mmCIF file of N, CA and C and ligand atoms in Angstrom:
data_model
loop_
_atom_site.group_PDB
_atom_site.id
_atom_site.type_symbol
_atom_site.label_atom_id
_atom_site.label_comp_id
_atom_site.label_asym_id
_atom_site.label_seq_id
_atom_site.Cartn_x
_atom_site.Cartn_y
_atom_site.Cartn_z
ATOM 1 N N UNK A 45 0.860 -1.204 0.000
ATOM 2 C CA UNK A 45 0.000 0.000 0.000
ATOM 3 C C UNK A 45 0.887 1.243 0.000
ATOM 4 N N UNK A 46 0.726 2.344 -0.940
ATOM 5 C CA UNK A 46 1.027 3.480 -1.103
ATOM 6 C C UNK A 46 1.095 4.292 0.454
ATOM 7 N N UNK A 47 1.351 5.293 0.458
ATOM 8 C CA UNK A 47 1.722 6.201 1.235
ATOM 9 C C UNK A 47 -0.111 6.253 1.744
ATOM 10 N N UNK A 48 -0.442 6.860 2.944
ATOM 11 C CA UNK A 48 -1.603 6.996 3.193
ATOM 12 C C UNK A 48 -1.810 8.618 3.737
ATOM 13 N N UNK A 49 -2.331 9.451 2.637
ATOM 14 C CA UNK A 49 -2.520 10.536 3.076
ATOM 15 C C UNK A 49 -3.907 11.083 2.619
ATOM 16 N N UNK A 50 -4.426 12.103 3.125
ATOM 17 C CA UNK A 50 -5.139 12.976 2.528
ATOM 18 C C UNK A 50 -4.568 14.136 1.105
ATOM 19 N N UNK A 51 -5.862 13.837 0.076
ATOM 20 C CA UNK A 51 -5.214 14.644 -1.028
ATOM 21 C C UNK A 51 -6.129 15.737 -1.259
ATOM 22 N N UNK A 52 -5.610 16.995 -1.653
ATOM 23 C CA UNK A 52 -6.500 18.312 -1.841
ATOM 24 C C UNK A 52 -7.563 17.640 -3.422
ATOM 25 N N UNK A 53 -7.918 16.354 -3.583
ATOM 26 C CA UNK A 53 -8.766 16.180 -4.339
ATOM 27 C C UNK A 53 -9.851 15.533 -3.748
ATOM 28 N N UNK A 54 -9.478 15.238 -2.565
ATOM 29 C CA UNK A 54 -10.834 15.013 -1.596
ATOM 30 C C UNK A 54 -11.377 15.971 -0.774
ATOM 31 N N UNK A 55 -10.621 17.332 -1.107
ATOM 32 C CA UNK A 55 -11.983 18.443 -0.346
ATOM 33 C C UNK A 55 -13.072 18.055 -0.860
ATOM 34 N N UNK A 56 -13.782 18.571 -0.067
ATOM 35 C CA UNK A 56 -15.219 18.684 -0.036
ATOM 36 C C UNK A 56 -16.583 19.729 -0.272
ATOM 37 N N UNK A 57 -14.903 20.958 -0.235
ATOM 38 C CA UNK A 57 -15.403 22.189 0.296
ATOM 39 C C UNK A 57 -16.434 22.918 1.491
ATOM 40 N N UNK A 58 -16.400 21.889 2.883
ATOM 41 C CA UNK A 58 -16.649 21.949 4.012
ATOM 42 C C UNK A 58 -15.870 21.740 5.053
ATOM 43 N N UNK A 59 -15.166 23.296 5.627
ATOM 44 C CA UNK A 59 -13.778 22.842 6.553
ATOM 45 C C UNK A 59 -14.275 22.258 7.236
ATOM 46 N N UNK A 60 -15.271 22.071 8.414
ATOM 47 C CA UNK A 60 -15.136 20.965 9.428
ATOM 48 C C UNK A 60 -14.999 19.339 8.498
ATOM 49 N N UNK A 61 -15.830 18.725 7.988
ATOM 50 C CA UNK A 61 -15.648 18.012 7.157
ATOM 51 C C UNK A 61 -14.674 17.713 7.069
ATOM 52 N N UNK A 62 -13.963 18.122 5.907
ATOM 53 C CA UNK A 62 -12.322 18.389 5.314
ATOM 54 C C UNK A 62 -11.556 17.972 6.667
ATOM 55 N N UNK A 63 -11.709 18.367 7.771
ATOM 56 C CA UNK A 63 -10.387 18.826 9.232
ATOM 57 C C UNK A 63 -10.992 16.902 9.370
ATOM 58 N N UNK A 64 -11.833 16.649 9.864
ATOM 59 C CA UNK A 64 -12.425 15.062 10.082
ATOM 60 C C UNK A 64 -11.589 14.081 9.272
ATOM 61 N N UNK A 65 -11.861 14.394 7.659
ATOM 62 C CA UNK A 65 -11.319 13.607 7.039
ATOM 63 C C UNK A 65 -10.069 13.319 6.884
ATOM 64 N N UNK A 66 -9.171 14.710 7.166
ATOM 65 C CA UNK A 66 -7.605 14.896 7.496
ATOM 66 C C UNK A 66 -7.648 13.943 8.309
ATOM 67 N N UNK A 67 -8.344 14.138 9.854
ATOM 68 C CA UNK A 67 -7.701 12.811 10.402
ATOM 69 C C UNK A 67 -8.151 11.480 10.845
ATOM 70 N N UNK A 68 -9.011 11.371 9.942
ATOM 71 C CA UNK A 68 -9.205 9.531 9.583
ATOM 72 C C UNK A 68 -8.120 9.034 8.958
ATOM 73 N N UNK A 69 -7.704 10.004 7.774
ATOM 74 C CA UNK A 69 -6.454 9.524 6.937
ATOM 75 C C UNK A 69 -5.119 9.500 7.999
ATOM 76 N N UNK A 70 -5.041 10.701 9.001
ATOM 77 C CA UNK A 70 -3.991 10.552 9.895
ATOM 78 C C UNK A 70 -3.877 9.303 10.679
ATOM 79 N N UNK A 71 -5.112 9.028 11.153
ATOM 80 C CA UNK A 71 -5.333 7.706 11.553
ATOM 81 C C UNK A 71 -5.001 6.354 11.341
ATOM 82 N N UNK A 72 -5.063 6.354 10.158
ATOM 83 C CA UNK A 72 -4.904 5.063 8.850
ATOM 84 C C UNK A 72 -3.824 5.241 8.890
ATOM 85 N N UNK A 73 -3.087 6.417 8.721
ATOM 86 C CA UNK A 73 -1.672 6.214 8.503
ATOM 87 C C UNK A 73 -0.959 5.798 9.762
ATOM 88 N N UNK A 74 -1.208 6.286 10.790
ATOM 89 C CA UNK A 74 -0.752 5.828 12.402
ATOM 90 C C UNK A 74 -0.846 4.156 12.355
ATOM 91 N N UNK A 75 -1.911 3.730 11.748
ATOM 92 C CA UNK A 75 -1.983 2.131 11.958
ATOM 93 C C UNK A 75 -1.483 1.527 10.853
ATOM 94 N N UNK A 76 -1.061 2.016 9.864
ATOM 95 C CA UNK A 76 0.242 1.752 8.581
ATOM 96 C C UNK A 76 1.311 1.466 9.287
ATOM 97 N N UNK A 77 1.678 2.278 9.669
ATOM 98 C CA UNK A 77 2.702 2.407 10.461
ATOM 99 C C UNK A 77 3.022 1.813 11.264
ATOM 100 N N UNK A 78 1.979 1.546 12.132
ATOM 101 C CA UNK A 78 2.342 1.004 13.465
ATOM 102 C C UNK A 78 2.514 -0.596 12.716
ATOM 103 N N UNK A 79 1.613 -1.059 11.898
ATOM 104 C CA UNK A 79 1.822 -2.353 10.777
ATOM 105 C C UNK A 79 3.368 -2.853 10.479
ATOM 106 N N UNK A 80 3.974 -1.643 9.909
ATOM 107 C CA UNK A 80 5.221 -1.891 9.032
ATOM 108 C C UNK A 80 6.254 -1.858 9.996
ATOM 109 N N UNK A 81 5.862 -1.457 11.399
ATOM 110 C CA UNK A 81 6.980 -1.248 12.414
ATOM 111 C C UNK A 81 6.911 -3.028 13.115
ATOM 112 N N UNK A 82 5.907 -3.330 13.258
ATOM 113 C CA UNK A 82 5.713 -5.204 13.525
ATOM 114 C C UNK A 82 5.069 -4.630 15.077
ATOM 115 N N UNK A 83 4.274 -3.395 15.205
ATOM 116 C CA UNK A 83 3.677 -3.574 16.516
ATOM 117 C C UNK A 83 3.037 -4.479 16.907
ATOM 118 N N UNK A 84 2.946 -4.843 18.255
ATOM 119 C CA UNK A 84 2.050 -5.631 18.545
ATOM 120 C C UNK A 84 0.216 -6.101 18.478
ATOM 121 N N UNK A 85 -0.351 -7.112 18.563
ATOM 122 C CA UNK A 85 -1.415 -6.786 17.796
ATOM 123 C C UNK A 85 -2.328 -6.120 19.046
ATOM 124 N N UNK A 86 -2.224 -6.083 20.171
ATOM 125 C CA UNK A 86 -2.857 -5.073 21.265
ATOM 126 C C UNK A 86 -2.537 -3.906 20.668
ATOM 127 N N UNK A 87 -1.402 -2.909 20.384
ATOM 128 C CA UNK A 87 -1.351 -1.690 19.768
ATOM 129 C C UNK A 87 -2.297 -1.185 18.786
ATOM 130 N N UNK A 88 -2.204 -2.444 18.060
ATOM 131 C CA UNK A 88 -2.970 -2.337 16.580
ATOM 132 C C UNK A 88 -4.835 -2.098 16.462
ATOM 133 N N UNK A 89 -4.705 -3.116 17.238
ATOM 134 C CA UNK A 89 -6.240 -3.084 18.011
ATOM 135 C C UNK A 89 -6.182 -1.943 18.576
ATOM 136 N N UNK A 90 -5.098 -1.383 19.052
ATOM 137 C CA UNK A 90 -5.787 0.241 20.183
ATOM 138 C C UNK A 90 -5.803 1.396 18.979
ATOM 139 N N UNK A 91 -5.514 1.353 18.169
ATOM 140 C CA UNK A 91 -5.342 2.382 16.703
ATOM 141 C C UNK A 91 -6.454 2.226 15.986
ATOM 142 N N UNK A 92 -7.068 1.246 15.875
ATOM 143 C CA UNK A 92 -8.110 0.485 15.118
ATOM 144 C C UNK A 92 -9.361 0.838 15.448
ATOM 145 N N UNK A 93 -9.491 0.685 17.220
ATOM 146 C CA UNK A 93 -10.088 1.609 17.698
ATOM 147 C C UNK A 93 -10.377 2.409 17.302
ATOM 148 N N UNK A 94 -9.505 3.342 17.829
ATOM 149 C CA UNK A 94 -9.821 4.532 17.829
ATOM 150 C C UNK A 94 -10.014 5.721 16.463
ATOM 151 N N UNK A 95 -9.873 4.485 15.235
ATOM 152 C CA UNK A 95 -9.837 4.997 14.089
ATOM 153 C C UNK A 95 -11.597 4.718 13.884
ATOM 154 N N UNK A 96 -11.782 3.501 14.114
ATOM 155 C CA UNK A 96 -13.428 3.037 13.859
ATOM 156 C C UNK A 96 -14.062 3.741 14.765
ATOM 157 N N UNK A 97 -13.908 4.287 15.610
ATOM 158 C CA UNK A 97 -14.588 5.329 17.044
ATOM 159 C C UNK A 97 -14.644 6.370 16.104
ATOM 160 N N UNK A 98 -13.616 7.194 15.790
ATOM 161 C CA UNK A 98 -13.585 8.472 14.690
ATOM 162 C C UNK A 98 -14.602 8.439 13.815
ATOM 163 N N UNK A 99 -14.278 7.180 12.838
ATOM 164 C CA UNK A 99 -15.192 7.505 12.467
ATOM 165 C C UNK A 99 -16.782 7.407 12.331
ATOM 166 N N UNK A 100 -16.964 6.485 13.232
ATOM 167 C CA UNK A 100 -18.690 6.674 13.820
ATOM 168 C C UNK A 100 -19.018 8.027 14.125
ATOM 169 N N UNK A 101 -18.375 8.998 14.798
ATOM 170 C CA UNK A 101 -18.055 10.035 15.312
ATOM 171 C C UNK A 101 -18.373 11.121 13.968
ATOM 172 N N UNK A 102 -17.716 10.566 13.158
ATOM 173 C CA UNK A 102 -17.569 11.567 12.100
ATOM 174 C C UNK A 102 -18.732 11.593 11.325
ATOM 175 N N UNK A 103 -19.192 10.393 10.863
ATOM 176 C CA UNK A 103 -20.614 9.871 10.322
ATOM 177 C C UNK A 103 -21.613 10.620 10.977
ATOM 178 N N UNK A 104 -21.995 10.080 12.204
ATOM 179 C CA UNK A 104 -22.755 11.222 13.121
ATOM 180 C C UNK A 104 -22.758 12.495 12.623
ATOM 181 N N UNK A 105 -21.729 13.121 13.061
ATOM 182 C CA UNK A 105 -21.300 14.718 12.138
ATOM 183 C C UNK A 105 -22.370 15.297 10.951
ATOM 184 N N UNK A 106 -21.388 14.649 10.206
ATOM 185 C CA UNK A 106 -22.233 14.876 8.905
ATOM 186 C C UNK A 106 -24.076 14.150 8.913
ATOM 187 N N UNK A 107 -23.955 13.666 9.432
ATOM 188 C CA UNK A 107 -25.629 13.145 9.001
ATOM 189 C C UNK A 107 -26.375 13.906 9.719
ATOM 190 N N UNK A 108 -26.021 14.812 11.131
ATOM 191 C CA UNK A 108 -26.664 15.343 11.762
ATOM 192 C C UNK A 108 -26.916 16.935 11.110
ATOM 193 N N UNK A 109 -25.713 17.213 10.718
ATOM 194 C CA UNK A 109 -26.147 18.283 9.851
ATOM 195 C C UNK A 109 -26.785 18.376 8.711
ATOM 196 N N UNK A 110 -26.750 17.607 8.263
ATOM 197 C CA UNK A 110 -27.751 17.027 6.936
ATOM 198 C C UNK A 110 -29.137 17.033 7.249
ATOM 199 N N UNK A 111 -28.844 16.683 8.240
ATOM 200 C CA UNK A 111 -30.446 16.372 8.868
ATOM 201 C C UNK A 111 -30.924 18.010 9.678
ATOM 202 N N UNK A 112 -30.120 18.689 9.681
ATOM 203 C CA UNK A 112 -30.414 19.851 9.918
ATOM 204 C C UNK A 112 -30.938 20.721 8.904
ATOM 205 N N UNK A 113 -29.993 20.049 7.775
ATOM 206 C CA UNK A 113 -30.424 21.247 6.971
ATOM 207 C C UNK A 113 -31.008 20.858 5.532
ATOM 208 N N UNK A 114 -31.709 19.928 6.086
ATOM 209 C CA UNK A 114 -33.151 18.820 4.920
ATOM 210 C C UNK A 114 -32.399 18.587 3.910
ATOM 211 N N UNK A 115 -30.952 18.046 3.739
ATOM 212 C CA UNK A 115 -30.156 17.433 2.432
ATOM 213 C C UNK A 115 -31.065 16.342 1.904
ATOM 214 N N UNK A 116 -31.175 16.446 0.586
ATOM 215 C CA UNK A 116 -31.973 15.197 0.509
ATOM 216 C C UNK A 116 -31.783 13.759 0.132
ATOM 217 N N UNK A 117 -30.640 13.567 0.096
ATOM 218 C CA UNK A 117 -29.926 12.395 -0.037
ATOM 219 C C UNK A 117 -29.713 11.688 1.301
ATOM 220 N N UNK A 118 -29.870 12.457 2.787
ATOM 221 C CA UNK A 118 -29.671 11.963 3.882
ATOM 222 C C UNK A 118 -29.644 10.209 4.043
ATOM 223 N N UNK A 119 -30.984 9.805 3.730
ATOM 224 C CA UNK A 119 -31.262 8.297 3.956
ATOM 225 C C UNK A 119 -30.537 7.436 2.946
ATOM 226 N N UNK A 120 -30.587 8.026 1.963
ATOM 227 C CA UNK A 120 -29.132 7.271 1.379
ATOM 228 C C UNK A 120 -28.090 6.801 1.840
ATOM 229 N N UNK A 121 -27.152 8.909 1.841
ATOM 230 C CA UNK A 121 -26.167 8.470 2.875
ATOM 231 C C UNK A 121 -25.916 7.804 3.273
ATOM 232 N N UNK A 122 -26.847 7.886 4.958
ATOM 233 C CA UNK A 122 -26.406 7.100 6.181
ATOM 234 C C UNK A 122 -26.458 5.479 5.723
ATOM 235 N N UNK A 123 -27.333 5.649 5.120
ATOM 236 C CA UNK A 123 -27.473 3.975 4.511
ATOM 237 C C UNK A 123 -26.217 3.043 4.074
ATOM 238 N N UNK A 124 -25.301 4.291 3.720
ATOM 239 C CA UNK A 124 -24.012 3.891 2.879
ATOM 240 C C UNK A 124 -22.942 4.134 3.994
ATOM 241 N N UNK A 125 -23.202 5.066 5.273
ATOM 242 C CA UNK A 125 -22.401 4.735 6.061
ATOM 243 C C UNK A 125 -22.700 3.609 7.178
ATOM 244 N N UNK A 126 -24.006 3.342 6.987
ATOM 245 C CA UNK A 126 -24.210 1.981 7.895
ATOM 246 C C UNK A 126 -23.564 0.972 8.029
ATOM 247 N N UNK A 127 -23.824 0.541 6.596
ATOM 248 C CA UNK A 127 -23.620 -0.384 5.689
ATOM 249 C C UNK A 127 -21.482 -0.883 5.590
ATOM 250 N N UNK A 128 -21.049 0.742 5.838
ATOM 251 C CA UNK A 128 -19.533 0.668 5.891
ATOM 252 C C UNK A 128 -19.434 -0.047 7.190
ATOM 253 N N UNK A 129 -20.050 0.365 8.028
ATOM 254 C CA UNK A 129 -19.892 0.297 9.828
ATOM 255 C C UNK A 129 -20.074 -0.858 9.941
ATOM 256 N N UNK A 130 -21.008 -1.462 9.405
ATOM 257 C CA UNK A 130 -21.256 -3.107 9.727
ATOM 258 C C UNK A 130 -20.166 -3.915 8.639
ATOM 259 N N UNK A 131 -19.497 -3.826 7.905
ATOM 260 C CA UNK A 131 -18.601 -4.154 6.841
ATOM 261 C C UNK A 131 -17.275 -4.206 7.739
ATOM 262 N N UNK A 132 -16.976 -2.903 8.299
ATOM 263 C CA UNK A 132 -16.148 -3.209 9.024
ATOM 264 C C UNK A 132 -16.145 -3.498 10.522
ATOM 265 N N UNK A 133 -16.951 -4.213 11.124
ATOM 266 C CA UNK A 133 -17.048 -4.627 12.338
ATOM 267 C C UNK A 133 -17.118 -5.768 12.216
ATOM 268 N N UNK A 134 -17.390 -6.536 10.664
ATOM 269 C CA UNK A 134 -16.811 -8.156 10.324
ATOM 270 C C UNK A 134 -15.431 -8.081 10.209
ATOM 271 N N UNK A 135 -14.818 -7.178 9.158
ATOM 272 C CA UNK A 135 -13.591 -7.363 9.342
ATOM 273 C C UNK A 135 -12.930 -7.542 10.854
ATOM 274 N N UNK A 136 -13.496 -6.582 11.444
ATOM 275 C CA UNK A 136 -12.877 -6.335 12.374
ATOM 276 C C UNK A 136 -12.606 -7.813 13.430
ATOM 277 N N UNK A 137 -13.974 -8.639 13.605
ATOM 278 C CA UNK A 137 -14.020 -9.775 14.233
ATOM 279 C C UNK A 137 -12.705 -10.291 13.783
ATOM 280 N N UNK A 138 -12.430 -11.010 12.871
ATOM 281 C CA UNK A 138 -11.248 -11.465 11.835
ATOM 282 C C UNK A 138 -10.073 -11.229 12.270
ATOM 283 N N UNK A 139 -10.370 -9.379 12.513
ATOM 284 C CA UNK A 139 -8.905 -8.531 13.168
ATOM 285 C C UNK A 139 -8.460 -9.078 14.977
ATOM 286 N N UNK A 140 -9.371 -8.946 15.142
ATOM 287 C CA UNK A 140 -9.506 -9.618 16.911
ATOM 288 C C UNK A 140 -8.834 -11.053 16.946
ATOM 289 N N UNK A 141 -9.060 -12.048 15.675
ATOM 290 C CA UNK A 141 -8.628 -13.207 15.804
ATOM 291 C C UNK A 141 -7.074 -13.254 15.675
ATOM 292 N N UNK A 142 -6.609 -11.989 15.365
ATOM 293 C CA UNK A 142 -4.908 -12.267 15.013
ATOM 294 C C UNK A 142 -4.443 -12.590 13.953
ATOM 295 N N UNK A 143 -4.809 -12.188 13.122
ATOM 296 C CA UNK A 143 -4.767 -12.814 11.519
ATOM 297 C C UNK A 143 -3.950 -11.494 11.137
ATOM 298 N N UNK A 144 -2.428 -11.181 11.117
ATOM 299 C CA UNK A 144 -2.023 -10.185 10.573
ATOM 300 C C UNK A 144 -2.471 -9.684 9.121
ATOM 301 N N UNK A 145 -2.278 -10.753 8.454
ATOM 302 C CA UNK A 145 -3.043 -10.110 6.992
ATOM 303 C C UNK A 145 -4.194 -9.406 6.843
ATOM 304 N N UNK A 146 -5.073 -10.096 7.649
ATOM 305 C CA UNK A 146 -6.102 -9.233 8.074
ATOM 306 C C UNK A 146 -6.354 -7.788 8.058
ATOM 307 N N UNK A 147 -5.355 -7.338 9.024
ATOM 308 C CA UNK A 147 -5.247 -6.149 9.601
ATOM 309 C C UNK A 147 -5.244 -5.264 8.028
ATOM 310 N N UNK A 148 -4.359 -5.362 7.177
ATOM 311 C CA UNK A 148 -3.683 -4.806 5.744
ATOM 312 C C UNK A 148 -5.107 -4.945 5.046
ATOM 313 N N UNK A 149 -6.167 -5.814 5.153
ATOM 314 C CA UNK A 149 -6.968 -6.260 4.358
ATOM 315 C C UNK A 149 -7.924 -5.328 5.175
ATOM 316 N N UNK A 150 -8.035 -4.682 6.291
ATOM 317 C CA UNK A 150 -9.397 -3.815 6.743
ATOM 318 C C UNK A 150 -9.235 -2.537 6.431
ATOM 319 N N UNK A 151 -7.305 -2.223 6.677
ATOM 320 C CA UNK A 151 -7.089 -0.755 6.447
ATOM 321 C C UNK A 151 -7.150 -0.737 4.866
ATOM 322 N N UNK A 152 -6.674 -1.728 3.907
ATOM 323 C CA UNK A 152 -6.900 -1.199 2.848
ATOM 324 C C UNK A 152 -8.483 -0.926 1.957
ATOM 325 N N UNK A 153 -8.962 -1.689 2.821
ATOM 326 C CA UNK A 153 -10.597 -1.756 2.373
ATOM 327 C C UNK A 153 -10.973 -0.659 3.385
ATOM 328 N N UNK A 154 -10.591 0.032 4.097
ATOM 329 C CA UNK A 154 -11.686 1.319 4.851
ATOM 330 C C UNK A 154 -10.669 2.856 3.825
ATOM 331 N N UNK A 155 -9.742 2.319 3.621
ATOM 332 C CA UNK A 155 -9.118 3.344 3.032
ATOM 333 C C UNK A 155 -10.051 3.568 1.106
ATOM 334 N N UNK A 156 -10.189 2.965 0.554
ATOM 335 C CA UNK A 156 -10.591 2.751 -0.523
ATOM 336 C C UNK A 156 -11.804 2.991 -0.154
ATOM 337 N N UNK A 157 -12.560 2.424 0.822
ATOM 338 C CA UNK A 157 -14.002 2.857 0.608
ATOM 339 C C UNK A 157 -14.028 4.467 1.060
ATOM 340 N N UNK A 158 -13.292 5.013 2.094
ATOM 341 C CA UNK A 158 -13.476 6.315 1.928
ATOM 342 C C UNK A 158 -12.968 7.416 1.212
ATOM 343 N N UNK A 159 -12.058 6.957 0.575
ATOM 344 C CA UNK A 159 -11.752 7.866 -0.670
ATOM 345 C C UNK A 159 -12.593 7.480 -1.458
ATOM 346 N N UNK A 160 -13.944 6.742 -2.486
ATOM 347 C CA UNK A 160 -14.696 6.642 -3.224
ATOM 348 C C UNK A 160 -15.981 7.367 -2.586
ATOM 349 N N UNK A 161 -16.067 7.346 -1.499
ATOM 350 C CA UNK A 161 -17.176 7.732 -0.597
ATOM 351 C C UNK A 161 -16.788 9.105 -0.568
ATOM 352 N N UNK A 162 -15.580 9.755 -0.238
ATOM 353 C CA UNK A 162 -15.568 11.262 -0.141
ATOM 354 C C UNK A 162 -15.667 11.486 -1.616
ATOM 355 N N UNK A 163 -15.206 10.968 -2.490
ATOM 356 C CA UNK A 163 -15.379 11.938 -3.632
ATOM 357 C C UNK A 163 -16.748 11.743 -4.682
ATOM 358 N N UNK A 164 -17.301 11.254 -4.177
ATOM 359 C CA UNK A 164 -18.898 10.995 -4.842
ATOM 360 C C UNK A 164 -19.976 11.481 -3.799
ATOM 361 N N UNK A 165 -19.838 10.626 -3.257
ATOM 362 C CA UNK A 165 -20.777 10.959 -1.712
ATOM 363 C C UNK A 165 -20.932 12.518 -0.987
ATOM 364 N N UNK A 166 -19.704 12.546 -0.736
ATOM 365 C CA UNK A 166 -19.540 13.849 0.391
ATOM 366 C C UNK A 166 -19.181 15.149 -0.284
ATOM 367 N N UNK A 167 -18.947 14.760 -1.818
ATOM 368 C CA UNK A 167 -18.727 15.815 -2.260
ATOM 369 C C UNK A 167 -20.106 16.700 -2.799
ATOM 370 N N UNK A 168 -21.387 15.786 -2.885
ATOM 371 C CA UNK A 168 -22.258 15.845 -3.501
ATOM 372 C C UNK A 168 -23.245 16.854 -1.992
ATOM 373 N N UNK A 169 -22.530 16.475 -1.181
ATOM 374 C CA UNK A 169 -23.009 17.319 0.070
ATOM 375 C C UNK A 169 -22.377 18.463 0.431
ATOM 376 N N UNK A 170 -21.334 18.679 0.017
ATOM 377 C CA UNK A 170 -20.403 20.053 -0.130
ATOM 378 C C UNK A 170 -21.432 21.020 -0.969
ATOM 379 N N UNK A 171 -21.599 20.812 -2.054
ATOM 380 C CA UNK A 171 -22.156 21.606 -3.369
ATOM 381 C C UNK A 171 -23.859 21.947 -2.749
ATOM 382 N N UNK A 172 -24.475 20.979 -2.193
ATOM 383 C CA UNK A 172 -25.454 21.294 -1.444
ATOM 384 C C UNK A 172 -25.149 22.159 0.056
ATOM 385 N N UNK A 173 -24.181 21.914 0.952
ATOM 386 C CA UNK A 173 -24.119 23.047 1.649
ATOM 387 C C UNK A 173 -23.444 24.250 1.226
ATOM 388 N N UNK A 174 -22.549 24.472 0.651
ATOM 389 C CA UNK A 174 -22.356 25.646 -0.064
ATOM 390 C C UNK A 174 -23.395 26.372 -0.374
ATOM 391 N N UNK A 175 -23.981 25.526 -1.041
ATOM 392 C CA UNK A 175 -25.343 26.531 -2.210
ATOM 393 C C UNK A 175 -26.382 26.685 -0.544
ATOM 394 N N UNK A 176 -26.151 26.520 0.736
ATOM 395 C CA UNK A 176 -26.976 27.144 1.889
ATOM 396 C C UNK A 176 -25.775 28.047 2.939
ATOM 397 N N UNK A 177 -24.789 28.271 2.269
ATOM 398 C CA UNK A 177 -23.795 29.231 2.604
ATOM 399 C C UNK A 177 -22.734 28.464 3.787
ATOM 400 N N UNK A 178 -23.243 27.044 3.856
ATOM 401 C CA UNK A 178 -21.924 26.664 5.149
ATOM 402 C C UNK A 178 -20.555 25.869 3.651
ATOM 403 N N UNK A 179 -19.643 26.598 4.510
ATOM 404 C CA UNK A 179 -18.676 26.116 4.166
ATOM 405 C C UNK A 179 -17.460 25.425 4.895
HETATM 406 FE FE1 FE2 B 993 -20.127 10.492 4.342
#
């Protein structure tokens, strides 16, 4: 796996947004890392955490404002972040079992799904809050 960063082609054009997504990717990259260093799999699990905590956290975020401000794609959305959440809470079982490959196989599948997800999805909610003046 490539370098794991955030790219100025996944703004959104919503700084809170945008600042969130900075650090999910910071996140991902912390547990890259901690991967390629041979941490232990308690570490890994504590990064993993707190990356899947984020982003429930972050989901929330956005859907609540959406829901504030009658987006109408909302039930979609969340549908599509549900749907991630339960996707990766199988992986995750898998991850719990100690299966190092594993681990490479959740971050690269949460990484991919949210770069396809920010730039279709969330971008499509940028252009709708803009056009109600939040940026
Ligand atoms: Fe989203």
């Amino acid at each position: 796996m490539s370098t794991i960063e955030w790219q100025p082609a996944y703004d959104v054009q919503v700084s809170r947004f945008d600042e969130q997504h900075k650090k999910l990717f910071q996140l991902m990259s912390d547990l890259h890392n901690a991967m390629k260093e041979g941490e232990g799999q308690i570490k890994l699990a504590e990064i993993f955490n707190a990356l899947t905590a984020y982003t429930t956290t972050h989901f929330s975020d956005e859907i609540s404002l959406m829901e504030s401000m009658n987006y109408p794609g909302t039930a979609e959305h969340k549908a599509q972040h549900d749907n991630l959440i339960m996707q990766v809470g199988e992986l995750n079982k898998k991850f719990v079992k100690g299966d190092g490959v594993v681990s490479i196989e959740v971050l690269n599948f949460l990484k991919n799904w949210l770069v396809t997800h920010i730039q279709h999805e969330d971008k499509k909610y940028g252009l709708f809050f803009n056009s109600k003046g939040i940026y």
